[in-house]
Amino acid sequence: MWLHIRRTAPAMPVGPGKVTGGNANYQARVFVFNGWENENRAGRITARERDVTATPAQPSSPSAPRAAHGRAVRDVLALVALPLVIALALPAAYAGGGTRRWFGGRAEGQRAEAQAAKDAAAAAFYELDTAQRDLRISIETIRAVDDSPAARRAVADFEAVGRRIDEASHQYIDAVDAHDLDRDDLEASVAAQARTELTRAKDELGRVKQELDRFADGLGPLLGKAETQLARLAPAVERARQALLAASDALDAVRAGGLRADDLAARLAALAPELTKLNQGAGQHGVPLTLERAERVSREAEAVRAEAGRLPERAAEIDHRLVSLRTRAQALTTRSEQVEPILSELRRRFSAACWQDLQHVPDEAGEHVRQAEARLREAQAARDAQRWPDATALLSTARALLNTTDEAVSAAGDRLTRLNAVQKDPRAEIDRTRFAIRDAQRLAMAGRNTPDPRHARPLDDSVARLERAIGTLEGRHPDYWHFLTETEAVRRAVADVVAHIREERGTGITGH
């Protein structure tokens, strides 16, 4: 009997607890020959037998029958031992070679729990990282806009929270790196330890996330202020650019009309560096400074544009004022020539006290007119050179000189008129003053049995002063001008008392 056995290698596992292929798949090929071959074939093996057993052919010899008999005995023994070999080989095929047990066990349960803890920690880590990134944008917004102590304190607090986040993140990363949950030979105790550490890391990440959320809730006012300024920034910068463009267009239109507007052009050119800084952006110069610069550029550019728009009208107004003031200067020259005849009449008809203060009027009037005409010539030269501010200032000076001259010339004529009236009938001035005094006295006594001394005393003084002024009209050459100035002073004093009474009664104050 011949026996030949071939064993195939067991297949490697492809997954936890699974075995595929021909593990412990033993194949046996047995050749059994019953009886001995005939004498002619004794001691030889056929070609088919050599193919199956891979045994080379032996030459015929006298010892061949004995060798064949020994081999047959060994084959029988091998066939008897075959079941025992198979029984011993099968467990080794399933458990040997570092493969896992097919039916789970405690290690697999611990592995699943550790993997769940790892997934939960990863989710907490991702949530914390996302929240930190979002909050960093808010902090950078506050840092760029606000430089107040509160903003600086918020930035410092965020850095402290960031350090806590780094510590919690390192704890999580260390826990993940310390345990390989995909190992084939992972033990239950190692998996349990991994689950504990990963759970601890997840809890720490959660606590830091709550701390970060509380910090974010406290940033509301600062963030709102910063976002408001940021919302104003882009429109403010755009308004500044548009204002500069409008000012430039207005200057071009003025120049096209033949006006140079050099001063306006210089003011607009001075804004060019500011526009460059605006274009560089808030990232380089800061949001508050950029916002302030944009508003200032807008105001100044708008002022240039408005003045450029008014420039043609301003030129026409200056031309009109030049003509008007020249005409007025000529008229005052004519009127000032009439002051001397008026003074001559005053000297002839009234005492010196009535006209001495007017002696300088003719000379001053002529001098003021000459100065005004000089300023007008200078204003014309400034107008021709399109130096508009200079022209305007010179015109104002000329006008002031002419106003002074007009008042002086008019004062001489008014003096003669008033002196003539009081000389003819002083009673009208006296009655006018007495009426004012009596009206004030009636007001002081209204609702009272006796007048308030604070009101009665100045009114009594006014009566006495009027009587003294009337007394100056006696004599050969009365001082009518002194009489007129005294009656005017009395009326002013009485008017002050009336105003005081009405003020007290309007506020509910009463005298004692």
CSV table of C-alpha atoms in Angstrom, one decimal, residues 171-378:
chain,number,residue,atom,x,y,z
A,171,GLN,CA,-4.0,66.2,25.8
A,172,TYR,CA,-6.3,64.9,23.1
A,173,ILE,CA,-3.5,64.5,20.5
A,174,ASP,CA,-1.3,62.6,23.1
A,175,ALA,CA,-4.2,60.3,23.9
A,176,VAL,CA,-4.8,59.5,20.2
A,177,ASP,CA,-1.1,58.9,19.5
A,178,ALA,CA,-0.6,56.7,22.6
A,179,HIS,CA,-3.0,54.0,21.5
A,180,ASP,CA,-3.4,52.2,18.2
A,181,LEU,CA,-6.9,50.8,18.2
A,182,ASP,CA,-6.4,49.0,14.9
A,183,ARG,CA,-3.7,46.6,16.2
A,184,ASP,CA,-4.6,42.9,15.7
A,185,ASP,CA,-3.3,42.0,19.2
A,186,LEU,CA,-5.0,44.8,21.1
A,187,GLU,CA,-5.6,43.7,24.6
A,188,ALA,CA,-8.7,44.4,26.6
A,189,SER,CA,-6.8,46.3,29.3
A,190,VAL,CA,-5.1,48.5,26.8
A,191,ALA,CA,-8.4,49.3,25.0
A,192,ALA,CA,-10.0,50.2,28.4
A,193,GLN,CA,-7.1,52.5,29.2
A,194,ALA,CA,-7.4,54.2,25.8
A,195,ARG,CA,-11.1,54.7,26.3
A,196,THR,CA,-10.5,56.3,29.7
A,197,GLU,CA,-7.9,58.7,28.4
A,198,LEU,CA,-9.9,59.6,25.3
A,199,THR,CA,-13.0,60.3,27.4
A,200,ARG,CA,-10.9,62.5,29.8
A,201,ALA,CA,-9.6,64.4,26.8
A,202,LYS,CA,-13.1,64.9,25.4
A,203,ASP,CA,-14.4,66.2,28.7
A,204,GLU,CA,-11.5,68.7,29.0
A,205,LEU,CA,-12.2,69.8,25.4
A,206,GLY,CA,-15.8,70.4,26.4
A,207,ARG,CA,-15.0,72.4,29.5
A,208,VAL,CA,-12.6,74.6,27.5
A,209,LYS,CA,-15.4,75.0,24.8
A,210,GLN,CA,-17.8,76.3,27.5
A,211,GLU,CA,-15.1,78.7,28.7
A,212,LEU,CA,-14.7,79.9,25.2
A,213,ASP,CA,-18.4,80.4,24.7
A,214,ARG,CA,-18.7,82.4,27.9
A,215,PHE,CA,-15.8,84.6,26.7
A,216,ALA,CA,-17.5,85.1,23.3
A,217,ASP,CA,-20.8,86.1,25.0
A,218,GLY,CA,-18.9,88.9,26.9
A,219,LEU,CA,-17.5,90.4,23.6
A,220,GLY,CA,-21.0,91.6,22.5
A,221,PRO,CA,-20.6,95.4,23.1
A,222,LEU,CA,-17.0,95.6,21.9
A,223,LEU,CA,-17.8,93.5,18.8
A,224,GLY,CA,-20.9,95.6,18.0
A,225,LYS,CA,-18.9,98.8,18.2
A,226,ALA,CA,-16.2,97.4,16.0
A,227,GLU,CA,-18.6,96.1,13.4
A,228,THR,CA,-20.4,99.4,13.4
A,229,GLN,CA,-17.1,101.2,12.6
A,230,LEU,CA,-16.2,98.6,10.0
A,231,ALA,CA,-19.6,99.1,8.4
A,232,ARG,CA,-19.0,102.8,8.2
A,233,LEU,CA,-15.5,102.4,6.8
A,234,ALA,CA,-16.1,101.4,3.2
A,235,PRO,CA,-18.9,103.9,2.6
A,236,ALA,CA,-16.8,106.7,4.2
A,237,VAL,CA,-13.8,105.9,2.0
A,238,GLU,CA,-16.0,105.8,-1.0
A,239,ARG,CA,-17.6,109.1,-0.2
A,240,ALA,CA,-14.1,110.6,0.2
A,241,ARG,CA,-13.1,109.4,-3.3
A,242,GLN,CA,-16.3,110.7,-4.8
A,243,ALA,CA,-15.9,114.0,-3.1
A,244,LEU,CA,-12.4,114.4,-4.5
A,245,LEU,CA,-13.6,113.4,-8.0
A,246,ALA,CA,-16.4,116.0,-7.8
A,247,ALA,CA,-14.0,118.7,-6.6
A,248,SER,CA,-11.7,117.9,-9.5
A,249,ASP,CA,-14.5,118.1,-12.0
A,250,ALA,CA,-15.7,121.4,-10.6
A,251,LEU,CA,-12.2,122.9,-10.9
A,252,ASP,CA,-12.0,121.7,-14.5
A,253,ALA,CA,-15.4,123.4,-15.3
A,254,VAL,CA,-14.2,126.7,-13.7
A,255,ARG,CA,-10.9,126.6,-15.6
A,256,ALA,CA,-12.8,126.0,-18.8
A,257,GLY,CA,-14.7,129.3,-18.0
A,258,GLY,CA,-11.4,131.3,-17.9
A,259,LEU,CA,-10.9,131.3,-14.1
A,260,ARG,CA,-7.7,129.9,-12.7
A,261,ALA,CA,-8.7,129.1,-9.2
A,262,ASP,CA,-5.1,128.5,-8.2
A,263,ASP,CA,-5.8,128.6,-4.4
A,264,LEU,CA,-8.5,125.9,-4.8
A,265,ALA,CA,-6.2,123.8,-6.9
A,266,ALA,CA,-3.5,124.0,-4.3
A,267,ARG,CA,-6.0,123.0,-1.6
A,268,LEU,CA,-7.1,120.0,-3.7
A,269,ALA,CA,-3.5,119.0,-4.4
A,270,ALA,CA,-2.8,118.9,-0.7
A,271,LEU,CA,-5.4,116.2,-0.3
A,272,ALA,CA,-3.5,113.8,-2.7
A,273,PRO,CA,-1.3,112.2,0.1
A,274,GLU,CA,-4.5,111.6,2.1
A,275,LEU,CA,-6.0,109.8,-0.8
A,276,THR,CA,-2.9,107.6,-1.1
A,277,LYS,CA,-3.2,106.6,2.6
A,278,LEU,CA,-6.9,105.9,2.0
A,279,ASN,CA,-6.0,103.6,-0.8
A,280,GLN,CA,-3.4,101.8,1.3
A,281,GLY,CA,-6.3,100.7,3.5
A,282,ALA,CA,-7.2,100.3,7.2
A,283,GLY,CA,-4.9,97.3,7.4
A,284,GLN,CA,-1.9,99.6,7.3
A,285,HIS,CA,-3.2,102.7,9.1
A,286,GLY,CA,-5.9,101.3,11.4
A,287,VAL,CA,-9.7,101.6,11.1
A,288,PRO,CA,-10.2,104.7,13.4
A,289,LEU,CA,-7.5,106.7,11.7
A,290,THR,CA,-8.7,105.7,8.3
A,291,LEU,CA,-12.3,106.6,9.2
A,292,GLU,CA,-11.2,110.0,10.5
A,293,ARG,CA,-9.1,110.6,7.5
A,294,ALA,CA,-11.9,109.7,5.1
A,295,GLU,CA,-14.4,112.1,6.8
A,296,ARG,CA,-11.8,114.9,6.8
A,297,VAL,CA,-11.0,114.4,3.1
A,298,SER,CA,-14.7,114.4,2.4
A,299,ARG,CA,-15.3,117.7,4.2
A,300,GLU,CA,-12.3,119.5,2.6
A,301,ALA,CA,-13.0,118.2,-0.9
A,302,GLU,CA,-16.7,119.2,-0.6
A,303,ALA,CA,-15.6,122.7,0.5
A,304,VAL,CA,-13.3,122.9,-2.5
A,305,ARG,CA,-16.1,121.7,-4.8
A,306,ALA,CA,-18.6,124.2,-3.3
A,307,GLU,CA,-16.2,127.1,-3.6
A,308,ALA,CA,-15.4,126.2,-7.2
A,309,GLY,CA,-19.1,126.1,-8.0
A,310,ARG,CA,-19.6,129.5,-6.5
A,311,LEU,CA,-16.5,131.0,-8.1
A,312,PRO,CA,-18.2,132.4,-11.2
A,313,GLU,CA,-20.9,134.0,-9.0
A,314,ARG,CA,-18.2,135.3,-6.6
A,315,ALA,CA,-16.3,136.9,-9.5
A,316,ALA,CA,-19.5,138.6,-10.7
A,317,GLU,CA,-20.2,139.7,-7.1
A,318,ILE,CA,-16.8,141.2,-6.7
A,319,ASP,CA,-17.2,143.1,-10.0
A,320,HIS,CA,-20.5,144.4,-8.8
A,321,ARG,CA,-19.1,145.5,-5.5
A,322,LEU,CA,-16.3,147.3,-7.1
A,323,VAL,CA,-18.7,149.4,-9.2
A,324,SER,CA,-21.0,150.0,-6.3
A,325,LEU,CA,-18.2,151.2,-3.9
A,326,ARG,CA,-16.7,153.4,-6.5
A,327,THR,CA,-20.0,155.1,-7.0
A,328,ARG,CA,-20.5,155.5,-3.2
A,329,ALA,CA,-17.0,156.9,-2.8
A,330,GLN,CA,-17.8,159.6,-5.5
A,331,ALA,CA,-21.1,160.4,-3.7
A,332,LEU,CA,-19.3,160.8,-0.3
A,333,THR,CA,-16.8,163.0,-1.9
A,334,THR,CA,-19.6,165.3,-3.0
A,335,ARG,CA,-21.3,165.1,0.4
A,336,SER,CA,-18.1,165.8,2.4
A,337,GLU,CA,-17.8,169.0,0.5
A,338,GLN,CA,-21.1,170.1,2.0
A,339,VAL,CA,-19.9,169.6,5.6
A,340,GLU,CA,-18.0,172.9,5.7
A,341,PRO,CA,-21.1,175.0,4.9
A,342,ILE,CA,-23.0,173.1,7.7
A,343,LEU,CA,-20.3,173.8,10.2
A,344,SER,CA,-20.2,177.5,9.2
A,345,GLU,CA,-24.0,177.8,10.0
A,346,LEU,CA,-23.5,176.0,13.3
A,347,ARG,CA,-20.8,178.4,14.3
A,348,ARG,CA,-22.9,181.3,13.4
A,349,ARG,CA,-26.1,180.3,15.1
A,350,PHE,CA,-25.1,178.1,18.1
A,351,SER,CA,-22.6,178.1,20.9
A,352,ALA,CA,-19.2,176.4,20.5
A,353,ALA,CA,-20.3,173.5,22.6
A,354,CYS,CA,-22.9,172.6,19.9
A,355,TRP,CA,-20.3,172.1,17.1
A,356,GLN,CA,-16.8,171.8,18.4
A,357,ASP,CA,-16.8,167.9,18.1
A,358,LEU,CA,-17.6,168.3,14.4
A,359,GLN,CA,-14.6,170.4,13.5
A,360,HIS,CA,-12.5,167.4,12.2
A,361,VAL,CA,-15.3,166.0,10.0
A,362,PRO,CA,-14.3,167.6,6.7
A,363,ASP,CA,-10.7,166.6,6.8
A,364,GLU,CA,-11.4,163.1,8.1
A,365,ALA,CA,-14.1,162.6,5.5
A,366,GLY,CA,-11.7,163.5,2.6
A,367,GLU,CA,-9.0,161.3,4.0
A,368,HIS,CA,-11.2,158.3,4.4
A,369,VAL,CA,-12.6,158.7,0.9
A,370,ARG,CA,-9.1,158.8,-0.5
A,371,GLN,CA,-8.1,155.7,1.5
A,372,ALA,CA,-11.2,153.9,0.2
A,373,GLU,CA,-10.4,154.7,-3.4
A,374,ALA,CA,-6.9,153.3,-2.9
A,375,ARG,CA,-8.3,150.1,-1.5
A,376,LEU,CA,-10.7,149.8,-4.4
A,377,ARG,CA,-7.8,150.1,-6.9
A,378,GLU,CA,-5.9,147.4,-5.0
